[in-house]
Short mmCIF file of C-alpha atoms and ligand atoms in Angstrom, two decimals:
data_model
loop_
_atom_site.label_atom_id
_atom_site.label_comp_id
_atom_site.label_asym_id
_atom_site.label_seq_id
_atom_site.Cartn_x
_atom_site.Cartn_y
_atom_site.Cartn_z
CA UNK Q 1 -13.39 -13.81 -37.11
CA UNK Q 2 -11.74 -16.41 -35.36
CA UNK Q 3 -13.18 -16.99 -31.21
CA UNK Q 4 -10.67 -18.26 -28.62
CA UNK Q 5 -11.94 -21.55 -28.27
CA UNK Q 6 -11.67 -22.35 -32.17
CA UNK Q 7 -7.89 -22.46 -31.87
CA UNK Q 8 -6.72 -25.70 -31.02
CA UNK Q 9 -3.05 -24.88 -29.88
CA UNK Q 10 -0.45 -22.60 -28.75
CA UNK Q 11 1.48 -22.79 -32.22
CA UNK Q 12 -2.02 -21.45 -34.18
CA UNK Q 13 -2.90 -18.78 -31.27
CA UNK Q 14 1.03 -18.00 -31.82
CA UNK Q 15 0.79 -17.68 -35.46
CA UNK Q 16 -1.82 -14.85 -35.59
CA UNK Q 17 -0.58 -13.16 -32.74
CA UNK Q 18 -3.56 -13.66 -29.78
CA UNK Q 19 -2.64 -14.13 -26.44
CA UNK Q 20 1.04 -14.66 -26.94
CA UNK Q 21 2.74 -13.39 -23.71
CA UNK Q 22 5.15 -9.85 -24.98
CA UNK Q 23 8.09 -12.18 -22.55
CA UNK Q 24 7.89 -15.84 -21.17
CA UNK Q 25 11.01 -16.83 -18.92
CA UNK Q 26 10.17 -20.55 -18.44
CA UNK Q 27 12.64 -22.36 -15.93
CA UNK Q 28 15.68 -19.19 -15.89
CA UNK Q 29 18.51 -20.23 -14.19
CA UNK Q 30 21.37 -17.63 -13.91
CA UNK Q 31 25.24 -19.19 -11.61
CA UNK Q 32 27.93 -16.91 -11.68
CA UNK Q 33 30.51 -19.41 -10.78
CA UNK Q 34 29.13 -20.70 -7.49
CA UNK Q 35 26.68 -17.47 -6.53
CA UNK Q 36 22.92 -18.62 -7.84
CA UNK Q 37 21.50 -15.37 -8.90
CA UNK Q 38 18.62 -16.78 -9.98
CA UNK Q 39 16.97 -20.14 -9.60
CA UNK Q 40 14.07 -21.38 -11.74
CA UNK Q 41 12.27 -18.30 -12.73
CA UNK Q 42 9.37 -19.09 -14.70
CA UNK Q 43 6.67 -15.62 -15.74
CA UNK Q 44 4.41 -14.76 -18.67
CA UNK Q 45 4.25 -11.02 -19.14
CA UNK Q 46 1.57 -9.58 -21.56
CA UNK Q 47 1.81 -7.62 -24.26
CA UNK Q 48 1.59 -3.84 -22.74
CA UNK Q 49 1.51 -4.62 -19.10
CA UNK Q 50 3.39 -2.40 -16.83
CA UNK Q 51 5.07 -5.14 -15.37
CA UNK Q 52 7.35 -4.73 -12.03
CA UNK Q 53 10.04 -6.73 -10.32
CA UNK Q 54 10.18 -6.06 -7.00
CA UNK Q 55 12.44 -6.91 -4.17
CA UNK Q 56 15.00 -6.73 -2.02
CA UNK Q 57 18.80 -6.13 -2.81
CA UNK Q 58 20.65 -9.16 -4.63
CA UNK Q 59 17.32 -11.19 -4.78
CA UNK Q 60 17.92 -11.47 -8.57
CA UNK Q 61 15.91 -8.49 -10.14
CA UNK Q 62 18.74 -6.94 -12.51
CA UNK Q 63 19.84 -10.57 -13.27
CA UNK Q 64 16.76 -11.07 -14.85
CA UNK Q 65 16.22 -7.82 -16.23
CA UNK Q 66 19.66 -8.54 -17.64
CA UNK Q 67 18.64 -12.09 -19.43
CA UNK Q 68 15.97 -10.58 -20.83
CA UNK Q 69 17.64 -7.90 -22.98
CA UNK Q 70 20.32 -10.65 -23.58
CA UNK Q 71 23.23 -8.53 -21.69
CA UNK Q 72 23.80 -11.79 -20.18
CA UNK Q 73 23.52 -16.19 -21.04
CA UNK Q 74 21.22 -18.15 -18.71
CA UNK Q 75 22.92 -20.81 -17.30
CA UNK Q 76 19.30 -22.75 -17.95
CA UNK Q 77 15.79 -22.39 -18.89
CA UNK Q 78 14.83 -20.10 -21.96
CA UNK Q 79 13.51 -16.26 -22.92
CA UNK Q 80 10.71 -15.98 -25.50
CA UNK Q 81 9.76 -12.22 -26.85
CA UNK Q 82 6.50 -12.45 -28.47
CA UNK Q 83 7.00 -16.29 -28.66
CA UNK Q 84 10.33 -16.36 -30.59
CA UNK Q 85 13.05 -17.88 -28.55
CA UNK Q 86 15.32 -15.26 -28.50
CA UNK Q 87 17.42 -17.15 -25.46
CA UNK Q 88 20.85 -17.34 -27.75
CA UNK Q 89 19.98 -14.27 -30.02
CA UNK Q 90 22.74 -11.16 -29.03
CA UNK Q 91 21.02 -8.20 -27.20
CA UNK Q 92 20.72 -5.72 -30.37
CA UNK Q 93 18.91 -8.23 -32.45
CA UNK Q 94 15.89 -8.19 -29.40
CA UNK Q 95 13.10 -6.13 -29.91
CA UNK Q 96 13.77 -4.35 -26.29
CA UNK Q 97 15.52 -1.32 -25.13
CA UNK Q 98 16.82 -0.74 -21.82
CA UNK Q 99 16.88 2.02 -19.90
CA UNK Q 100 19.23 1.86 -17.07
CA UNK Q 101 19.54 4.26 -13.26
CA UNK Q 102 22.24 5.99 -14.18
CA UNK Q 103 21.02 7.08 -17.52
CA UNK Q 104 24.34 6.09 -19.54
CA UNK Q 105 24.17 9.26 -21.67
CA UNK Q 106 27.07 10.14 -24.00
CA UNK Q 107 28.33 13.42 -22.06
CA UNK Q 108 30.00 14.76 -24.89
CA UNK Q 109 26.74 14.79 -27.35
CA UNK Q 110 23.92 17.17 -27.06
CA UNK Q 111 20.01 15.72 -25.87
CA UNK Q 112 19.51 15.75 -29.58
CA UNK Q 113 22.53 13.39 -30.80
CA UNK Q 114 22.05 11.25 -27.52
CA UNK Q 115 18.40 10.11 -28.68
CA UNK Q 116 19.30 10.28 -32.59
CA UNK Q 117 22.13 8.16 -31.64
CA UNK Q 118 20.44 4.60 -32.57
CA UNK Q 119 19.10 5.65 -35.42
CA UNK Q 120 22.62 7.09 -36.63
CA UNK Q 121 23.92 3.92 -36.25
CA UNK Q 122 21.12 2.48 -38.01
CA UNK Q 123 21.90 4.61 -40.80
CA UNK Q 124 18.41 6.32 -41.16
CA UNK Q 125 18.72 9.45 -43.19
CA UNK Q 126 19.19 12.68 -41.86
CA UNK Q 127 16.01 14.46 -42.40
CA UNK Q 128 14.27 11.23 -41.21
CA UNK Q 129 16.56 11.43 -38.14
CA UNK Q 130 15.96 15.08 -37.20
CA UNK Q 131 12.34 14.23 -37.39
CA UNK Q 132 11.94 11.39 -35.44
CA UNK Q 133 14.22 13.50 -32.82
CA UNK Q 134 12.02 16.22 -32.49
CA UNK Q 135 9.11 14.01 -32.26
CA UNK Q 136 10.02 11.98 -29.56
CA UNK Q 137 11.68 14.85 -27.18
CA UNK Q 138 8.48 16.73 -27.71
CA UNK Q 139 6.50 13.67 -26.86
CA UNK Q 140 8.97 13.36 -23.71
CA UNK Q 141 8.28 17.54 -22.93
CA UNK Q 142 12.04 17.89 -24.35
CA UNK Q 143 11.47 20.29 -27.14
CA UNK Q 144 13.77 23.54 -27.31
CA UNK Q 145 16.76 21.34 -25.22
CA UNK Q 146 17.45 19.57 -28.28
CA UNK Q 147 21.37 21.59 -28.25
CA UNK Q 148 21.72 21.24 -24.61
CA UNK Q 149 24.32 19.06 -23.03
CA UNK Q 150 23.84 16.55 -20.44
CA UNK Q 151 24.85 18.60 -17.68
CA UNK Q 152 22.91 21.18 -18.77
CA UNK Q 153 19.74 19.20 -17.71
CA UNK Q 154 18.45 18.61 -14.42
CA UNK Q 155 17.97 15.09 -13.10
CA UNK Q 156 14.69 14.26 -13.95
CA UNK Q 157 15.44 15.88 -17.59
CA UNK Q 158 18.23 13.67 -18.08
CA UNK Q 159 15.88 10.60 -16.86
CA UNK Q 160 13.50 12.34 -19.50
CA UNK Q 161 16.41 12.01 -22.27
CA UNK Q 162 17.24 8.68 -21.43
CA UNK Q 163 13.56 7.55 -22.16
CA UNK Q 164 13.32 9.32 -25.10
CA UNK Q 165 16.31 7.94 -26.14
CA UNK Q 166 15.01 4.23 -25.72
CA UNK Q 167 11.65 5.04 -27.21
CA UNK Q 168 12.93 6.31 -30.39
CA UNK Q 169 13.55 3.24 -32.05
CA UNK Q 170 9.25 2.17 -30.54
CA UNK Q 171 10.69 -0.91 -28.77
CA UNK Q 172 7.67 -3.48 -28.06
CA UNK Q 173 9.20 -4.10 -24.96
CA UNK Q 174 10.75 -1.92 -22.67
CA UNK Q 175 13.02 -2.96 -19.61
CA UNK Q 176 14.13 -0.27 -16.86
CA UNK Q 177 16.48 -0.85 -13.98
CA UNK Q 178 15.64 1.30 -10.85
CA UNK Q 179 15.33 4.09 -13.71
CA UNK Q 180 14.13 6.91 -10.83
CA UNK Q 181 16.72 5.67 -7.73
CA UNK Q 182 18.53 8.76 -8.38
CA UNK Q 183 15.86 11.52 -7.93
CA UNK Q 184 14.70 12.73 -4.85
CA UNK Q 185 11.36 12.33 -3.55
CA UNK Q 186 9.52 14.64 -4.60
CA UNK Q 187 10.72 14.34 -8.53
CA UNK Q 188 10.46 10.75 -8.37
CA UNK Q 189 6.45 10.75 -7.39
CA UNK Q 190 6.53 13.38 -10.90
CA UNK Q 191 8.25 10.92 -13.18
CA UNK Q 192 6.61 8.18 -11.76
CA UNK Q 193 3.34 10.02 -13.19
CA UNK Q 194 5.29 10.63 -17.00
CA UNK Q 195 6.27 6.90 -16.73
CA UNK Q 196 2.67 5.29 -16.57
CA UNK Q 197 1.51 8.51 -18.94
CA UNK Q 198 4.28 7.41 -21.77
CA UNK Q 199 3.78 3.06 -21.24
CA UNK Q 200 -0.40 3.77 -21.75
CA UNK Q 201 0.26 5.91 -24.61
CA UNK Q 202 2.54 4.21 -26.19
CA UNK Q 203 1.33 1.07 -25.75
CA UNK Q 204 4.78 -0.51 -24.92
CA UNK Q 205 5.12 -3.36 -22.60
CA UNK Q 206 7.17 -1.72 -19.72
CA UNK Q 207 9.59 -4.08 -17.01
CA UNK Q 208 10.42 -2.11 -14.53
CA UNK Q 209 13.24 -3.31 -11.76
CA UNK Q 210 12.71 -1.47 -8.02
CA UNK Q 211 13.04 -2.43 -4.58
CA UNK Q 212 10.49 0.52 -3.87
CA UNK Q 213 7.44 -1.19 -2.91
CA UNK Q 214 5.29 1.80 -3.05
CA UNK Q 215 6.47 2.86 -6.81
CA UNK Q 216 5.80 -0.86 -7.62
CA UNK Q 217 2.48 -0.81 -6.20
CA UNK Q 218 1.38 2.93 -7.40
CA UNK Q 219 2.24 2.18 -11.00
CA UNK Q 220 2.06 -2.03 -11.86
CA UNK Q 221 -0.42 -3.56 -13.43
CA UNK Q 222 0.68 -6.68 -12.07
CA UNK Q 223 4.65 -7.20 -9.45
CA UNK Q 224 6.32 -10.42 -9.40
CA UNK Q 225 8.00 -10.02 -5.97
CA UNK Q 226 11.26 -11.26 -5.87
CA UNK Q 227 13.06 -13.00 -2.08
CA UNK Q 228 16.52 -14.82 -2.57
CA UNK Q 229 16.67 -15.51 -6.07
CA UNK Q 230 12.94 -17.11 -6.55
CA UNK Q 231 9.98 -15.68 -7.13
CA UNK Q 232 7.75 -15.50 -3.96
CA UNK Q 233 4.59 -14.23 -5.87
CA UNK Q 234 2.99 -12.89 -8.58
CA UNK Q 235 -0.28 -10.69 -8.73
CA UNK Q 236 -1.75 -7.01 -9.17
CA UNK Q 237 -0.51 -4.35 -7.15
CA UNK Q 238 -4.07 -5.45 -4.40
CA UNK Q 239 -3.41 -8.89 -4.65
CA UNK Q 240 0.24 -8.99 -3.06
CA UNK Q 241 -0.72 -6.18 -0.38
CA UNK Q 242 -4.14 -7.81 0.46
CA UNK Q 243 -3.63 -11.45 0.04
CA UNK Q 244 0.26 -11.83 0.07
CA UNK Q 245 1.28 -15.46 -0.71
CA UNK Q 246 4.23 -15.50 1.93
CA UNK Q 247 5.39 -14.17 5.18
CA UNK Q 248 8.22 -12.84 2.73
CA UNK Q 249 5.78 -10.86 0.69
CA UNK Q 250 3.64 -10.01 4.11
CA UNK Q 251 6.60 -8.28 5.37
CA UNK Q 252 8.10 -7.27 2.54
CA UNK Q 253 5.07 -5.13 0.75
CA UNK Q 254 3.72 -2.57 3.30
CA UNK Q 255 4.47 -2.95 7.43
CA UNK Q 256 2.42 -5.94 8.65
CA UNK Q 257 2.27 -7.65 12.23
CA UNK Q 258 2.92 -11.45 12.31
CA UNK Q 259 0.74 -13.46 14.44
CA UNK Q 260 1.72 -17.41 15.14
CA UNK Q 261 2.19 -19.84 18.18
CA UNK Q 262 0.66 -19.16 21.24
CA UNK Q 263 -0.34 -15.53 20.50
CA UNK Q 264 -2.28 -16.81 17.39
CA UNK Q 265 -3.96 -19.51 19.77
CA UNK Q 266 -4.96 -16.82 22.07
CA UNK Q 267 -6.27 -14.31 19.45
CA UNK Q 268 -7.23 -16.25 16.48
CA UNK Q 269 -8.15 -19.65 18.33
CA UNK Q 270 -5.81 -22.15 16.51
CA UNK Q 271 -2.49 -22.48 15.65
CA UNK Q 272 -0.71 -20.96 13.11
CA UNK Q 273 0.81 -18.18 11.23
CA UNK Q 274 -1.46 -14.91 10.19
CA UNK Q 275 -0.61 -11.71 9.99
CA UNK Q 276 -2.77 -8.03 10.21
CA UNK Q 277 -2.19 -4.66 8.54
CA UNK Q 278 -1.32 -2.43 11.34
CA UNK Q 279 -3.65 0.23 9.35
CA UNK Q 280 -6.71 -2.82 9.96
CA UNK Q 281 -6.31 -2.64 13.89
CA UNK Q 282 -8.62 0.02 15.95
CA UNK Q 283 -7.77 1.13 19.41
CA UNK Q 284 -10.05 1.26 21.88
CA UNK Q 285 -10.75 1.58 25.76
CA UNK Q 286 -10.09 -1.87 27.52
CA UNK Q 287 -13.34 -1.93 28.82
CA UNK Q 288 -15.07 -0.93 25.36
CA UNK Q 289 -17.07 -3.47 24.07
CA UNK Q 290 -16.27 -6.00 21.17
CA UNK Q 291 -18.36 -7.16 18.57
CA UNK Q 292 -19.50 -10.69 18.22
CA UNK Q 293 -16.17 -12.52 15.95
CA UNK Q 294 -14.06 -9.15 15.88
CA UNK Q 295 -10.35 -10.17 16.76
CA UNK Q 296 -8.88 -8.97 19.82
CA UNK Q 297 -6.35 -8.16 22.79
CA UNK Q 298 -5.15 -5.76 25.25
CA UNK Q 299 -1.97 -4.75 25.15
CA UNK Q 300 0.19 -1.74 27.01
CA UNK Q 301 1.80 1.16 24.46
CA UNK Q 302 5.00 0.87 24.41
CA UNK Q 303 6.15 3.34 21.68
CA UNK Q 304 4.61 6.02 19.87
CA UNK Q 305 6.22 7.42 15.99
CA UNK Q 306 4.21 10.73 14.75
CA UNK Q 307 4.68 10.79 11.07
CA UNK Q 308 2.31 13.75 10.41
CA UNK Q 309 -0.68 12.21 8.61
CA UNK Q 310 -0.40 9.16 10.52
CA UNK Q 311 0.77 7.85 14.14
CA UNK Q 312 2.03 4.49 14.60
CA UNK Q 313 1.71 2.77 18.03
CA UNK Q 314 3.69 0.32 18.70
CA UNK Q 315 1.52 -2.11 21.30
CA UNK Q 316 3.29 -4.52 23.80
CA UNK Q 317 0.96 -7.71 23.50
CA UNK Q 318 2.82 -10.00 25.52
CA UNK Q 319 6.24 -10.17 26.99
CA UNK Q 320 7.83 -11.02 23.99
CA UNK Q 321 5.71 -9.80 21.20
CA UNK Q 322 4.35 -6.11 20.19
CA UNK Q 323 2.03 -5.03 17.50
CA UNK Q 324 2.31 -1.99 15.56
CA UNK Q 325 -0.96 -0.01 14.64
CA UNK Q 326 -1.54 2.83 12.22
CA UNK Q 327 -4.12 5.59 13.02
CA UNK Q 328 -4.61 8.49 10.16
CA UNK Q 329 -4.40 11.50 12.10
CA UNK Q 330 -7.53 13.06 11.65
CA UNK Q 331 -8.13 15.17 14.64
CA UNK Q 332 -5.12 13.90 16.61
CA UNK Q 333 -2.25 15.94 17.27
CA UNK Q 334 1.38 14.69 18.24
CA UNK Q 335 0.61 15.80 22.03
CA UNK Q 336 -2.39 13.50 22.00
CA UNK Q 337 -0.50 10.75 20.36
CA UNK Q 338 2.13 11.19 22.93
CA UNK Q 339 -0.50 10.97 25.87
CA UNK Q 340 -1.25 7.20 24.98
CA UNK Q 341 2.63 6.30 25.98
CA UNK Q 342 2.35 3.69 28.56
CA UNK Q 343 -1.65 3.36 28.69
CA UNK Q 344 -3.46 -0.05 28.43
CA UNK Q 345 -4.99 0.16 25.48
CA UNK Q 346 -7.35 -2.90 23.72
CA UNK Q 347 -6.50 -3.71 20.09
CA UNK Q 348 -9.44 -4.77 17.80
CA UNK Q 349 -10.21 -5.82 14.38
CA UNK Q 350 -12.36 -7.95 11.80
CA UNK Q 351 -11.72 -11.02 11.45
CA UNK Q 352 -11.75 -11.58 7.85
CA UNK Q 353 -8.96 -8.59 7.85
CA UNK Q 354 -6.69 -11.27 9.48
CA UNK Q 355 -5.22 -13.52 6.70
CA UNK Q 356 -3.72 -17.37 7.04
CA UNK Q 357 -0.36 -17.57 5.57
CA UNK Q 358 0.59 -20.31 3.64
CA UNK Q 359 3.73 -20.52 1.02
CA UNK Q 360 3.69 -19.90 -2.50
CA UNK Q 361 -0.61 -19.77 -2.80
CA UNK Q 362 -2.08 -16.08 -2.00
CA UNK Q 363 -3.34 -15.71 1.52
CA UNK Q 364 -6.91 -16.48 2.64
CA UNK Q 365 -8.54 -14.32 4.87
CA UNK Q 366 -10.49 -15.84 8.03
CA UNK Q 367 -14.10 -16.46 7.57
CA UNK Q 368 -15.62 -13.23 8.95
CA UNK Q 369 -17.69 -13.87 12.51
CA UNK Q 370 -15.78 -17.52 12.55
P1 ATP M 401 19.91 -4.72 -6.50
O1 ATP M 401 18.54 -4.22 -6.17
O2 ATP M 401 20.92 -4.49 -5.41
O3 ATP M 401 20.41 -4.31 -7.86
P2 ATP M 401 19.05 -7.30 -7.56
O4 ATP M 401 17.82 -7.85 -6.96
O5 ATP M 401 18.95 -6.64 -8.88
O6 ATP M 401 19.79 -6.36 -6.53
P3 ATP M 401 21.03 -8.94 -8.83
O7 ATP M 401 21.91 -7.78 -9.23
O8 ATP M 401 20.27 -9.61 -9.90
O9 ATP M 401 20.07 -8.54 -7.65
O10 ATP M 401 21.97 -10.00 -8.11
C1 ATP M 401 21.51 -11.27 -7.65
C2 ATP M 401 22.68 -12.02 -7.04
O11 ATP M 401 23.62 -12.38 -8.07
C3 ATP M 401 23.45 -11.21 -6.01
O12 ATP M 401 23.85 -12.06 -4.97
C4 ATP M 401 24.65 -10.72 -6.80
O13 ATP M 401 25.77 -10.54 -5.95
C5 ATP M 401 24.89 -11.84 -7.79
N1 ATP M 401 25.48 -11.35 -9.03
C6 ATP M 401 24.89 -10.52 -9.93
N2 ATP M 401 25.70 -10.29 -10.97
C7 ATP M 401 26.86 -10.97 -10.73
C8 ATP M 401 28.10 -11.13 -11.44
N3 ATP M 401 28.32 -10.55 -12.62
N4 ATP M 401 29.03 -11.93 -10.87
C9 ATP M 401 28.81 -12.53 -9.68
N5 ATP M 401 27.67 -12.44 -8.97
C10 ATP M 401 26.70 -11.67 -9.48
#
């Protein structure tokens, strides 16, 4: 058996298959006339990673998504599947299926002729077909609505067909554009379950386009976090929330307060730009006392949002800055949330909970007791 470190080069690890990335976009460029929808993307996903692109609207996520099943030319740069360079090769000669939000089902076939339908035009016998049908929408928890229309499903059935439809042919690599936006909460925490159930059984390397930064971070193995075209950061789901590379990304994945300029100088001691988790801050009495390197001000509450589980306080730290601060809700009711409006309140926290932001490197966090 061959060890890593006996193969000399990326052609040889290539050749028997180790290591070689399931996509590599190296330098992906993407104009549409004078719009850049994409500038420079560069990413190695591996070989059954649940992979996520995640940002904001227009910041390039569907473009990509797009070059990658080959629904679209770069303008430059190239797009390697399992290290052949497919960048020129037309979208059904890729080893990737897509699945997109709106499902695209044929409304006049039934569930079963909608997932048979590749393998129809593929030509594979009948019997074969049937099979391989009733396989896959068992697999999917579709079996007995095999005769059913499209309408005749529910949402998250249809979203069910429309993965079982894409599966059928076992693509390596599997690329799906904001495939839950259409269900409603609660159904869309469900399928959010099937999806990570059917990419670890099957093995398949899943890309998966949202701007939902909890679905990215509840179900990624690892989030490339998209901002204006460029990719700000990539990193597992804790990586971006606890180190985030950016003031983009800080504010971007999860609520987070910004500290820089004078009110850094007063809290932190230098100058410069940091940020907190509002769910890292305590709030105490003024007069409580602070231990020895713990971070902190007084501030006045300004505003007070009951969510239920958890109250955020928004805390007037100066006359031109506030801090928000998230308390779980663990005795607390919304009249004693409401009783803090107005009160002079000190905020504290560790130090080494406060990170440095710099751009494009993760974010260090403060030495603790510094
Ligand atoms: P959303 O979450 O809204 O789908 P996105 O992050 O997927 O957004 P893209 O759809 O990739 O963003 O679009 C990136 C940019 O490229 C946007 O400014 C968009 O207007 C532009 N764009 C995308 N497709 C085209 C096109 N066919 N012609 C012109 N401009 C386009």
């Amino acid at each position: 058996m061959l060890a890593r470190q006996d193969l000399a080069g990326r052609g040889e690890r290539e050749a028997i298959g180790i290591m070689t990335p399931a996509v590599s976009l190296t330098g992906l460029t993407k104009r549409f006339g004078d719009q850049v929808a994409i500038s420079g993307i560069s990413l190695d996903i591996a070989d059954g990673e649940f992979f996520s692109l995640l940002g904001p609207s227009g910041s390039g996520k569907t473009t990509t998504l797009r070059l990658i099943a080959g629904f679209e030319r770069p303008t430059s740069g190239s797009v390697r599947l399992h290290g052949r360079d497919v960048t020129k090769v037309p979208p059904f000669e890729r080893d990737v299926n897509t699945v997109f939000q709106d499902y695209a089902l044929f409304p006049h076939m039934t569930v079963g002729d909608n997932v048979g339908y590749s393998l129809r035009v593929r030509r594979v016998p009948r019997r074969q077909r049937a099979a391989r049908v009733a396989e896959t929408l068992e697999s999917m928890r579709l079996g007995g609505f095999e005769s059913r229309k499209p309408s005749e499903l529910s949402g998250g059935q249809r979203q069910r067909v429309a993965l079982a439809r894409a599966l059928i042919n076992r693509p390596r690599v599997l690329l799906l554009d904001e495939p839950l936006g259409a269900l409603d909460t609660k159904l869309r925490e469900e399928m959010q379950g099937e999806l990570k159930d059917v990419q670890r059984g099957a093995g398949i390397t899943f890309i998966f386009v949202t701007h939902d930064q909890h679905e990215a971070l509840a179900l990624s193995d690892r989030i490339a976090v998209f901002g204006a075209g460029r990719i700000e950061q990539v990193g597992t789901p804790s990586e971006i929330y606890e180190r985030p590379a950016t003031p983009f990304v800080a504010g971007f994945v999860g609520a987070s307060n910004l500290i820089e300029a004078d009110l850094a100088a007063r809290i932190i001691g230098e100058r410069g730009r940091f940020m907190i988790r509002p769910e890292k801050i305590r709030i105490v009495g003024v007069a409580d006392p602070v231990a020895n390197g713990d971070c902190t001000i007084v501030g006045t509450v300004r505003d007070i949002v009951y969510l239920g589980a958890q109250t955020v306080y928004v805390v007037s730290v100066s006359p031109d800055r506030t801090l928000s601060v998230v308390t779980q809700n663990v005795n607390a009711t919304a009249i004693d949330a409401q009783a803090q409006k107005d009160r002079e309140v000190r905020l504290v926290w560790q130090r080494d909970q406060t990170m440095a932001l710099g751009s494009g490197s993760p974010g260090t966090s403060l030495e603790a007791g510094a």
